[in-house]
XYZ file of C-alpha atoms in Angstrom:
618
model
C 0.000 0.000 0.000
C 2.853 2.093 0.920
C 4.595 1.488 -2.676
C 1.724 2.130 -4.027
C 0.701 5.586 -2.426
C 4.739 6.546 -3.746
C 3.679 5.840 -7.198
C 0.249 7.542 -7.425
C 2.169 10.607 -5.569
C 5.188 10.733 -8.897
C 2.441 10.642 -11.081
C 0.131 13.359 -9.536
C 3.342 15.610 -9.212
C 4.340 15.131 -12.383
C 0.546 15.413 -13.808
C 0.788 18.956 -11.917
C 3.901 20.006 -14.006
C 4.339 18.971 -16.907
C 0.499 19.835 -18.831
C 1.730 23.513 -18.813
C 3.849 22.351 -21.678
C 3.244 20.544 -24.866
C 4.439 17.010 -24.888
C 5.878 15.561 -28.367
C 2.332 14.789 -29.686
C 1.808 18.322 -29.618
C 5.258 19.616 -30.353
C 6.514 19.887 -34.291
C 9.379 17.525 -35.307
C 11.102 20.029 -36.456
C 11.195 24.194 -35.738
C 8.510 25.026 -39.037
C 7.102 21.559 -39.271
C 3.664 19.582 -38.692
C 3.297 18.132 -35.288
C 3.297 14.373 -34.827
C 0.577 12.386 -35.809
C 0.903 9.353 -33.047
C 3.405 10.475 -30.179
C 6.869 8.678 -30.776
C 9.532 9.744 -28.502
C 9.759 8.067 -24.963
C 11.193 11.869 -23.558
C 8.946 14.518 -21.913
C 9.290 17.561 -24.397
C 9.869 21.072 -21.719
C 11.822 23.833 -24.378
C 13.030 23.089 -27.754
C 16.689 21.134 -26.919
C 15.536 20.170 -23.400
C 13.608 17.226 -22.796
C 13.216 14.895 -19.383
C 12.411 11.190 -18.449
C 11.806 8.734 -15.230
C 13.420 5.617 -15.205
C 11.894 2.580 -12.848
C 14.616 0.106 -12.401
C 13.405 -3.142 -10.878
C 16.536 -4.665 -10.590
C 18.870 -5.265 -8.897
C 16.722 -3.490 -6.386
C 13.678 -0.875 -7.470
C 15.237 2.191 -8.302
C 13.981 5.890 -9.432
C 16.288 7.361 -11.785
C 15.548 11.263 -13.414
C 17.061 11.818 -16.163
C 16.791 15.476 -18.089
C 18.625 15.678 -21.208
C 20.030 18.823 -23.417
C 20.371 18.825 -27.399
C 23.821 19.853 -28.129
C 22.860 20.943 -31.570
C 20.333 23.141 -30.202
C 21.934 26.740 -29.851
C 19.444 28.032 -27.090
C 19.504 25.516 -25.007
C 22.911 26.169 -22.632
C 23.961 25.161 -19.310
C 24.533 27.330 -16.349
C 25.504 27.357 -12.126
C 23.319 28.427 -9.981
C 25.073 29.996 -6.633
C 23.376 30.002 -3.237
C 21.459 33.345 -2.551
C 23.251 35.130 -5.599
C 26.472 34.889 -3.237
C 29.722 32.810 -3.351
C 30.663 34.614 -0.104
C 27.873 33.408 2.312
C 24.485 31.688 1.600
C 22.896 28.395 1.016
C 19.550 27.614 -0.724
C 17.386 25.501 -1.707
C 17.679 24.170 -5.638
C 14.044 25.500 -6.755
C 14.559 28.675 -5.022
C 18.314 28.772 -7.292
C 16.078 28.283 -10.374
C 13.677 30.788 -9.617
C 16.374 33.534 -8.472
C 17.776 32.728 -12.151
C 14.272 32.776 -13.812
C 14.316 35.615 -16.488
C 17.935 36.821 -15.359
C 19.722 38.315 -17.943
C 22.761 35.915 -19.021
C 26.030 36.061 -21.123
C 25.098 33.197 -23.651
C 25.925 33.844 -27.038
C 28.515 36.053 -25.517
C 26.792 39.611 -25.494
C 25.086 40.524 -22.452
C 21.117 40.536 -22.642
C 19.474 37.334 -23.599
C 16.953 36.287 -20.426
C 17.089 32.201 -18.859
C 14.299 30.578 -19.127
C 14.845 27.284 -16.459
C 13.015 24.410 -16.908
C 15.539 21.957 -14.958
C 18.119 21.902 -12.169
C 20.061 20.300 -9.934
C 22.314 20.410 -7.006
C 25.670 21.286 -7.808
C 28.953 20.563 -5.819
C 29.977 20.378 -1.754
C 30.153 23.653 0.048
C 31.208 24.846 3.438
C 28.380 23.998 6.221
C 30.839 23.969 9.266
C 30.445 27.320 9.573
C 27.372 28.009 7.910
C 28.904 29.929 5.225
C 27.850 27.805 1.938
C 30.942 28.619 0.303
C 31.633 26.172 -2.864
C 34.410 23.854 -2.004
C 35.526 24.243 -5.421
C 35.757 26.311 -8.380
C 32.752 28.039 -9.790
C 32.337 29.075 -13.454
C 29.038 31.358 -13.932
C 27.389 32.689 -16.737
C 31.323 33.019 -18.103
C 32.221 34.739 -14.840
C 35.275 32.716 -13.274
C 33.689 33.037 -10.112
C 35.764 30.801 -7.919
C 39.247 29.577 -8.988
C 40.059 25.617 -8.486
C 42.111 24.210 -6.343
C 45.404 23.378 -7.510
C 46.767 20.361 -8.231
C 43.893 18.580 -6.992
C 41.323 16.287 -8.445
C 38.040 18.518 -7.906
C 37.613 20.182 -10.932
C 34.660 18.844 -12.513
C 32.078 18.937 -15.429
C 32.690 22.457 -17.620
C 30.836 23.711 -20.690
C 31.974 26.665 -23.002
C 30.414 29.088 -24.973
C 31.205 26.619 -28.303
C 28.904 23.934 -26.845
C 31.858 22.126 -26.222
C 31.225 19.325 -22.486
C 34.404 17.753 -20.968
C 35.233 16.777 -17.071
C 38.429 18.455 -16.218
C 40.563 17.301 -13.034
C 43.673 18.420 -11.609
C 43.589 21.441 -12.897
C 46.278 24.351 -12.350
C 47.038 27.606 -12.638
C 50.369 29.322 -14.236
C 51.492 32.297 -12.189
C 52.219 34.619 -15.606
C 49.220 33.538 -17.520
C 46.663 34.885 -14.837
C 47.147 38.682 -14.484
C 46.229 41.848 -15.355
C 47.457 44.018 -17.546
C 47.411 47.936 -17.040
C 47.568 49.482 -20.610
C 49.239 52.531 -19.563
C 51.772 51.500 -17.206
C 52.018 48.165 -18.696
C 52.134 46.724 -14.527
C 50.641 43.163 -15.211
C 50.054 41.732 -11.497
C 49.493 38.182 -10.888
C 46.169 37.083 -9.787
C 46.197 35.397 -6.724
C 42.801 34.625 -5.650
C 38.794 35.474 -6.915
C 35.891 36.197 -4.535
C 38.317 35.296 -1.640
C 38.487 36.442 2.457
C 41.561 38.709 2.142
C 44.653 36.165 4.264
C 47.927 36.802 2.879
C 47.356 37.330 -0.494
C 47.938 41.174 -1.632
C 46.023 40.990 -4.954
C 42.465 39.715 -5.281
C 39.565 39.954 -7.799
C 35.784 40.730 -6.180
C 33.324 39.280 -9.439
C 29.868 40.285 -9.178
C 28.992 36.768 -7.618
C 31.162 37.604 -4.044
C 28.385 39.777 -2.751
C 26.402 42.936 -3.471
C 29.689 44.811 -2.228
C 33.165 43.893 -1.312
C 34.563 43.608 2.391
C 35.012 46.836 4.230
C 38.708 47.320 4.594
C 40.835 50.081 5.965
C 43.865 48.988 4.291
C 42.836 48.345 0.412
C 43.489 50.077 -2.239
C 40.219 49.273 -4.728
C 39.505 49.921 -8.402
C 36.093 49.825 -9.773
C 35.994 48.744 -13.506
C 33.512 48.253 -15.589
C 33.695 45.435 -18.248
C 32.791 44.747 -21.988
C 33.043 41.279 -20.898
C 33.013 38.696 -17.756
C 36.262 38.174 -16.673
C 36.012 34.828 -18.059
C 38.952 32.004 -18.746
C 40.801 33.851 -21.558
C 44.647 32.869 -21.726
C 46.957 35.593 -22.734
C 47.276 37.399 -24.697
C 43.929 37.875 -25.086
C 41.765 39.147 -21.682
C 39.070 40.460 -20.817
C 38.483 44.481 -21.195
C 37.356 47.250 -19.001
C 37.740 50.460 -18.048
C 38.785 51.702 -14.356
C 35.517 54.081 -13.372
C 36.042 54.961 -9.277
C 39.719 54.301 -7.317
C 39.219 54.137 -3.702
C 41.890 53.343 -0.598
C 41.548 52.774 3.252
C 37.509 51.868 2.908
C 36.695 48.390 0.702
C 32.862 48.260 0.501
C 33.014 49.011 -2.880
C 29.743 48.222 -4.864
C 29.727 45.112 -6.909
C 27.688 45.839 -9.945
C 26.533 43.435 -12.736
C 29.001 44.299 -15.324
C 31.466 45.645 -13.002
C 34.347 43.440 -10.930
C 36.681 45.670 -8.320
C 40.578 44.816 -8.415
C 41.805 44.743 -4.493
C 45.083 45.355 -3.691
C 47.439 45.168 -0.119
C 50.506 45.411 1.013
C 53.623 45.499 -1.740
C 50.957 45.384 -4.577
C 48.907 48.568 -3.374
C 52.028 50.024 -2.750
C 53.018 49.587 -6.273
C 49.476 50.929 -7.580
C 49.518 53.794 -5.484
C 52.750 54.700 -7.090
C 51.515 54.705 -10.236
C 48.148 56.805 -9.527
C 50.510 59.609 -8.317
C 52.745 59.330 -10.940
C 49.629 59.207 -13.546
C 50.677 56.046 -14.886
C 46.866 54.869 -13.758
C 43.660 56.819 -14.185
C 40.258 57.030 -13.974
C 39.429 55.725 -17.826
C 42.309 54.026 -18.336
C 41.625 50.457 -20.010
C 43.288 46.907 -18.339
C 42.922 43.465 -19.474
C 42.473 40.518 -17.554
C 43.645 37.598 -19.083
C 43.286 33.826 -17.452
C 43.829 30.667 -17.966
C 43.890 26.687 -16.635
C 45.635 23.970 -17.230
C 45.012 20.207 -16.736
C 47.656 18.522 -14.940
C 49.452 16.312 -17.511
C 48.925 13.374 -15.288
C 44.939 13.830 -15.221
C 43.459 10.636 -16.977
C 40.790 13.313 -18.695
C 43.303 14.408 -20.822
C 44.249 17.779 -21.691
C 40.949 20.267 -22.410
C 40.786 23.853 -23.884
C 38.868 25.970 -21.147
C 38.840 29.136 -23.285
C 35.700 30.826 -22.710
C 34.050 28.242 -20.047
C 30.152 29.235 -19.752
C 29.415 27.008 -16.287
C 31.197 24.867 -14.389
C 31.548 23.323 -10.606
C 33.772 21.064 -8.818
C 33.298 16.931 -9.204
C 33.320 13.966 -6.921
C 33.567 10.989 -8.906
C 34.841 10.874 -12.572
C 34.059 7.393 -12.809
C 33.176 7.236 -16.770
C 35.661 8.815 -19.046
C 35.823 8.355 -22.605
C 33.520 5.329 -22.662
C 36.178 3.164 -19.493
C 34.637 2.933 -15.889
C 36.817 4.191 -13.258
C 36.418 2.214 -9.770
C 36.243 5.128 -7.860
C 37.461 2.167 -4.931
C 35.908 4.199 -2.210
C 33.586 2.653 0.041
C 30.410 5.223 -0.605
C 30.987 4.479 -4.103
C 30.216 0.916 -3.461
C 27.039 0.987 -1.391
C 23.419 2.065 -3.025
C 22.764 5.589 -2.279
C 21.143 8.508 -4.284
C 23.254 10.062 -6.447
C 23.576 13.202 -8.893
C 25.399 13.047 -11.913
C 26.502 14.884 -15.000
C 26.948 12.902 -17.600
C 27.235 13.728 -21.364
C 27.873 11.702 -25.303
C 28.787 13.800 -28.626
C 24.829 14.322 -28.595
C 23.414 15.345 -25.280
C 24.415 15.912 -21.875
C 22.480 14.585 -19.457
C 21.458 15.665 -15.558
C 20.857 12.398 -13.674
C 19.554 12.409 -10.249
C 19.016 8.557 -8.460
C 16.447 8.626 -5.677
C 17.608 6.203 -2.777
C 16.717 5.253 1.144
C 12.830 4.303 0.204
C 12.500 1.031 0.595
C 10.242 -1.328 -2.312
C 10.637 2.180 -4.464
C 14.207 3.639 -4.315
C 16.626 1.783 -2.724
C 19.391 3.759 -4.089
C 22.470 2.933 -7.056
C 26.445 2.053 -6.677
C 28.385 3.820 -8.842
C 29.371 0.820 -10.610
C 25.580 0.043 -11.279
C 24.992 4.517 -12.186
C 27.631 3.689 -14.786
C 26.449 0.444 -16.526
C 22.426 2.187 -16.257
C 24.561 5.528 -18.176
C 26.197 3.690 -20.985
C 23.681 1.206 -21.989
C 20.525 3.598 -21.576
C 21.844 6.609 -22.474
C 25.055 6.252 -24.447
C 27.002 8.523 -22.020
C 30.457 8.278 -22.917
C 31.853 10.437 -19.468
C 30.041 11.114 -16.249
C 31.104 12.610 -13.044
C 28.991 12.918 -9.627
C 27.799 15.653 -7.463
C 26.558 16.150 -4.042
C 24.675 13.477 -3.841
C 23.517 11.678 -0.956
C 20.720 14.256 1.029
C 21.477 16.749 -1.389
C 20.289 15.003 -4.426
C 17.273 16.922 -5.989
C 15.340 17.654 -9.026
C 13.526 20.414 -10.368
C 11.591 20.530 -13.144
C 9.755 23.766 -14.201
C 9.903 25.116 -10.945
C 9.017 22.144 -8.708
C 10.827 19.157 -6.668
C 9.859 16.002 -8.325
C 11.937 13.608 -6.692
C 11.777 12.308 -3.385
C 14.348 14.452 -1.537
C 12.497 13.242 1.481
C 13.679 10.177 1.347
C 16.842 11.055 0.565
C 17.542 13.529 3.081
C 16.155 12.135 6.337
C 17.114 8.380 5.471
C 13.449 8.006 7.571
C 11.847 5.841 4.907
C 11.967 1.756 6.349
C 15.736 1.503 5.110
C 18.470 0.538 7.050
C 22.585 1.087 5.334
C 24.387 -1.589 4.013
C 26.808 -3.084 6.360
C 29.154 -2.344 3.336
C 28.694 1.746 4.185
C 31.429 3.328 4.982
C 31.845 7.178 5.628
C 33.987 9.245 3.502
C 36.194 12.080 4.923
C 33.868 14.799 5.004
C 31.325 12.786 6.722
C 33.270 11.966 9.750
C 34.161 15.345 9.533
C 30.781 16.874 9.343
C 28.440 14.423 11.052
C 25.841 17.472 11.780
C 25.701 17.740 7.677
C 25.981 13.924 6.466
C 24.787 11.745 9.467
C 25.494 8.112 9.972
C 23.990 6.345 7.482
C 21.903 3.908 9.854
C 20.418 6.385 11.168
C 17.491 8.788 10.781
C 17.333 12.801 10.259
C 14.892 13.601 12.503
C 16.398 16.263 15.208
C 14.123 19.265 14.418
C 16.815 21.862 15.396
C 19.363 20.118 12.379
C 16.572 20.149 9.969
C 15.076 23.524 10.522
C 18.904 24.506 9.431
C 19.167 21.922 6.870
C 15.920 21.696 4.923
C 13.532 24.156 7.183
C 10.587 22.866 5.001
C 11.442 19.196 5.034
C 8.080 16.927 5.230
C 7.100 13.727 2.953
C 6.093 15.374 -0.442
C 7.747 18.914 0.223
C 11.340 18.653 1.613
C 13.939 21.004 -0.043
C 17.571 20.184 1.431
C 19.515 23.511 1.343
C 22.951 23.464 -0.350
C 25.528 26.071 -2.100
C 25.051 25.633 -5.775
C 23.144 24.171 -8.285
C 23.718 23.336 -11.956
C 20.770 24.544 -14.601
C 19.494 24.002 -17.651
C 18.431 26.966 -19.499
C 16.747 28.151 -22.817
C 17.824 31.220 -23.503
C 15.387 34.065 -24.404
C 16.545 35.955 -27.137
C 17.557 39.737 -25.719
C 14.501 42.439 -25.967
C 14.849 46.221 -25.195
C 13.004 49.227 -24.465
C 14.277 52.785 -27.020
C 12.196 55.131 -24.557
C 15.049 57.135 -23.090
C 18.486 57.652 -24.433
C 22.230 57.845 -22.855
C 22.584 61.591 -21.251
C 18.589 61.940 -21.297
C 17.142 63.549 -18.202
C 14.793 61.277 -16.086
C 12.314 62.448 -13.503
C 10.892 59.374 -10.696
C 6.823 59.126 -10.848
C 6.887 56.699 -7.606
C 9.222 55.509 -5.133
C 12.357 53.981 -6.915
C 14.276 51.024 -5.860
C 18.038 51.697 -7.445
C 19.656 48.079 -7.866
C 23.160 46.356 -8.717
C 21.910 45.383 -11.993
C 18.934 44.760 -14.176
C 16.949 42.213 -12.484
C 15.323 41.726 -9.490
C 17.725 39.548 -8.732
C 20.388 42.316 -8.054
C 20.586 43.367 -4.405
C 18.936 46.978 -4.008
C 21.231 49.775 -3.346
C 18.577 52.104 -1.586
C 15.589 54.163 -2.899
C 14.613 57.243 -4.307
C 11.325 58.950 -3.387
C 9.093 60.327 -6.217
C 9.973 63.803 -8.091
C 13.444 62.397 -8.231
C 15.496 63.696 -11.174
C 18.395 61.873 -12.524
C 20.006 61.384 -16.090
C 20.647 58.157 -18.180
C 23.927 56.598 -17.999
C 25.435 54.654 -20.816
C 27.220 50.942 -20.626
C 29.743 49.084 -21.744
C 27.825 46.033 -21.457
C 24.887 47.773 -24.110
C 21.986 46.977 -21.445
C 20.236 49.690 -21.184
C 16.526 48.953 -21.486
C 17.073 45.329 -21.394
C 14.108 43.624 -20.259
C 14.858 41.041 -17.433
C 13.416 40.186 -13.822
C 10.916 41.999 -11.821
C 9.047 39.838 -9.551
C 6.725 43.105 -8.633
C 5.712 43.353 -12.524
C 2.256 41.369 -13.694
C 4.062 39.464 -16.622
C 7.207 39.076 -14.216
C 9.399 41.354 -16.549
C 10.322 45.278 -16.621
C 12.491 47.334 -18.642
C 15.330 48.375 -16.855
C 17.721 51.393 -17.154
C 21.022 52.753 -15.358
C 20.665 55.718 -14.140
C 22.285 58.247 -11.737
C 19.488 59.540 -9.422
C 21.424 61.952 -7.243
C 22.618 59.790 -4.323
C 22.593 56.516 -5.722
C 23.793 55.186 -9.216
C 22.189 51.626 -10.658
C 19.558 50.505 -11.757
C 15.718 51.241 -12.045
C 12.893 49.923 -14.052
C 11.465 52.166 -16.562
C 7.625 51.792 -15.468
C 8.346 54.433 -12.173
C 10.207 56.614 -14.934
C 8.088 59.552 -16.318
C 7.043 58.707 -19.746
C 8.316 54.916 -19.044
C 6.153 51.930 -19.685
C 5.341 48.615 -18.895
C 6.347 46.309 -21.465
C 3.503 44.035 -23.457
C 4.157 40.160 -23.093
C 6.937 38.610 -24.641
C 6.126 37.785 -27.996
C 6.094 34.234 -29.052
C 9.565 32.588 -30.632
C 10.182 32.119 -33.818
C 12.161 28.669 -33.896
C 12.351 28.569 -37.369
C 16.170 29.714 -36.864
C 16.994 27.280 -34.441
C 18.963 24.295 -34.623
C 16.575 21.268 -33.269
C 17.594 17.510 -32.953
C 13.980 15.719 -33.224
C 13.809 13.054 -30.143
C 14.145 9.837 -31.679
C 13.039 6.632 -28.664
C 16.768 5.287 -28.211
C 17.280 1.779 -27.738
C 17.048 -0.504 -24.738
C 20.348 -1.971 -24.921
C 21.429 -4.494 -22.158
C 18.030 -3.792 -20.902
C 15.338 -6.358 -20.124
C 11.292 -5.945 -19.641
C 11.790 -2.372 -21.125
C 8.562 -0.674 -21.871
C 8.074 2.171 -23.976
C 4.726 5.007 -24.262
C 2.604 7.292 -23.194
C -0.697 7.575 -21.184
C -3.172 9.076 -23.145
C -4.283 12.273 -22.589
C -0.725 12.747 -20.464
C 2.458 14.036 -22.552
C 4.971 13.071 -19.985
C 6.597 9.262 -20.318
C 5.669 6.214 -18.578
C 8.470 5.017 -16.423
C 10.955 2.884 -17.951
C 11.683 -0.562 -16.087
C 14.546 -2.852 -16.479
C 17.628 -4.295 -15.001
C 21.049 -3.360 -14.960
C 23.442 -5.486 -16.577
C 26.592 -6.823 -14.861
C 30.057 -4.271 -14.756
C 30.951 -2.931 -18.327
C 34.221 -1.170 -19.696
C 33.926 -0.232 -23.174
């Protein structure tokens, strides 16, 4: 009765979600074309690219497996991280509440600033700091082409990257050369060496603060700080190209230097201020002078991934496993590995790359997956020729179009009629961090832990609260407003909320009461009057504007402007231009008892069943 309940529950959910969208029988096989007659394709249809199933293994134990899937060929469909509250510096979140900050954000795809996400799936992304309740990545962080977080050295955590050329690889032992990370001042020709991003100041004397740090940098009566606005993220560019912008506001003895969208603030201590200051009085460095930041990494030669190009890097977060590369299981030989457990994974083939998430700790639904099983389940089902894990474990979750559809439950509080495998044995950072991964035996259910962990966390609605997520996104094509013009004077009509960017999203600087006059600023980044976020707005989106309006300079949306507007809905896309790989129903290879179709009337797919064959290398 129990088992049953579970079932009728995944198919309600997914009843609730997925009729908002048209499933293949209603979508055309191609951008231009007829729809389909009969439904063919065994994949949930959610944007054009971006598709979704759930598998039902019933052996060697019952097992949920969600599986979303991104066309490669498909140019809108793109990959991004998602970071905890907007802030690599502090915050956790939950994934759904990731995907809706990003909702309608403007992005960097197609490299020009402007084009709006549109999220119909995400996951959880990589381990973060929860000793200290920071949520701080444990790894390196690529976002929206922003290096965000630099990797470790030398160690094996760098993990699944994609780049602006639609290019997927898992990286690992990456490094950093000293000479090819710097910046270059185009006056003096000073090129410092970068020695941290988004990083507490310690000993180093030269650091980068990215928009993703926080909505300002650390106060600090010892910097030296220079704002600069960019063309460009500071994205993984190796010399001698970089990165451009343009030093707008120089600042010493105070830090808390505003971190705008399209603006990153170069912090400098010690020998290295010294050296700056030097140059300001000597007027070697102005206000207006250009600099170039140029960066670059390096797999370690040793790194059984090989060597990869990570010029121009779009997403990417730390790893855990990188147990499939190029087609060849790696034993991961760790003792987690070898248990059942629920598991995320990012997987990918020439064609697709695919966002896996295993459901475990139910028992007679979702006992949970080894690795060893995750990786015979990727190649035979899905052709994946490389995969690397996640967070997984309590972390593992699934969003689709806004909602949880797995059973993070489960997977968080361990609570549901399964005991571990005598086999279990903790990793590292769970005798470490007991209060964050406890004993697998034994339940989640101390209400102080969870209220931190998951404060919402009840059968059906539990949403586990991590430090980054990884996205799939459609990306809207940009739209702007021509009502006002660089230099144009602007008068408020209402109280105006001045933010770090345009977007919701973007912390709020202050606000300005009505009668306000200001003047129109122009960009580097060509924004102005870019629609994007405004949860306040009926359709969800505003034109925004930068503006200086006296006190405070950022941005405002152009309905509190006199002679501003709200804008009409979005008009409907034209995919005629797009690149679309019709679904075709892949084959069940090494799979028994697999059944194919659709309920009628329901566009979503029937759970797949099978068994997993025995270990494969191939």
């Amino acid at each position: 009765m129990k088992n049953l309940r579970r079932i009728t529950l995944v198919l309600l959910v997914v009843l609730l979600i997925i009729p908002a969208v048209p499933g293949y029988a209603d979508a055309p096989d191609q951008p231009g074309g007829e729809p389909s007659v009969t439904p063919q394709g065994d994949w949930a249809f959610l944007r054009w690219g971006i598709d979704w199933q759930l598998f039902h293994l019933t052996s060697p134990r019952p097992i949920d497996i969600f599986v979303a899937r991104l066309h490669r060929v498909t140019q809108t469909a793109t990959i991004d991280t998602a970071i905890a509250q907007g802030k690599i510096k502090e915050g956790r979140e939950s994934v759904p509440d990731m995907a809706a900050r990003y909702q309608n954000a403007v992005n960097y795809w197609g490299q020009a600033w402007g084009g709006r996400n549109d999220i119909p799936v995400a996951i959880n992304g990589y381990f973060f700091d929860d000793s200290g309740g920071t949520g701080t990545p444990w790894s390196g962080v690529v976002h929206s082409g922003w290096y965000a977080k630099q990797f470790t050295n030398n160690l094996g955590d760098a993990g699944f990257a994609w780049t602006h050329e639609r290019q997927a690889f898992v990286g690992a032992c990456v490094y950093h050369t000293g000479n090819n990370n710097e910046v270059a001042f185009e006056k003096s020709g000073y090129t410092p060496n970068i020695e941290a991003i988004n990083a507490p100041r310690s000993s180093q004397e030269f650091i980068i603060y990215t928009p993703q740090y926080n909505y300002q940098t650390d106060p600090d009566s010892t910097s030296l700080e220079l704002l600069v606005e960019m063309t460009e993220p500071s994205q993984i560019l190796p010399s001698p190209a970089g990165a451009v912008g343009k030093i707008r506001k120089i600042t010493k003895n105070q830090g808390a230097t505003p971190l705008y969208f399209d603006y990153l603030v170069l912090s400098f201590w010690g020998v290295k201020r010294d050296l700056i200051q030097a140059r300001i009085n000597s007027g070697e460095i102005n206000i207006g002078d250009q600099i170039a930041i140029s960066q670059e990494i390096t797999d370690c030669p040793s790194s059984k991934t090989g060597s990869h190009d990570w010029t121009k890097t779009y997403a990417s977060l730390g790893g855990d496993y990188h147990f499939l590369i190029d087609g060849v299981y790696q034993d991961p030989g760790t003792g987690d590995s070898a248990v059942p457990n629920s598991r995320t994974v990012v997987a990918y083939n020439n064609d697709h790359v695919y966002f896996v998430v295993v459901d475990g700790w139910n028992a007679g639904q979702s006992e949970g997956i080894k690795i060893s099983e995750l990786n015979n389940f990727l190649v035979t089902q899905l052709g994946a020729t490389n995969a690397v894990s996640m967070d997984s474990g309590g972390s593992s979750t699934f969003v689709v179009n806004g909602s949880v559809i797995n059973n993070t439950y489960c997977n968080f509080t361990r609570n549901c009629g399964m005991q571990a495998s005598d086999e279990f044995v903790p990793r590292s950072n769970e005798i470490e961090y007991p209060e964050i991964f406890p004993p697998a035996a034994l339940s989640v259910t101390d209400p102080a832990l969870m209220a931190v962990e998951s404060p919402d966390c009840t059968p059906g609605n539990c949403k586990p609260i991590v430090g980054t997520a990884f996205m799939l996104v459609s990306s809207e094509p940009i739209s702007r407003s021509l009502t006002f013009t660089p230099t144009q004077i602007v008068t408020s009509t209402a109280t105006a909320a001045i933010r770090l960017g345009p977007g919701t999203n973007y912390a709020s600087l202050g606000s300005v009461p009505s009668g306000t006059e200001g003047q129109v600023y122009s960009n580097l980044s060509n924004t102005n009057g870019v629609l994007a976020k405004n949860i306040a707005a009926t359709s969800g989106l505003s034109y925004w504007w930068f503006v200086d309006m006296g006190n405070l300079t950022g941005w405002v949306v152009e309905e509190v402007l006199e002679g501003g507007s709200t804008p009409p809905e979005p008009p409907p896309i034209d995919y005629t231009d797009f690149a679309f790989l019709p679904t075709i129903p892949h084959a069940a290879v090494g799979v028994s008892a697999v059944e194919y179709g659709f309920i009628q009337g329901y566009p979503g797919p029937v759970p797949a069943t099978g068994t997993i064959p025995g270990p494969t290398s191939r």
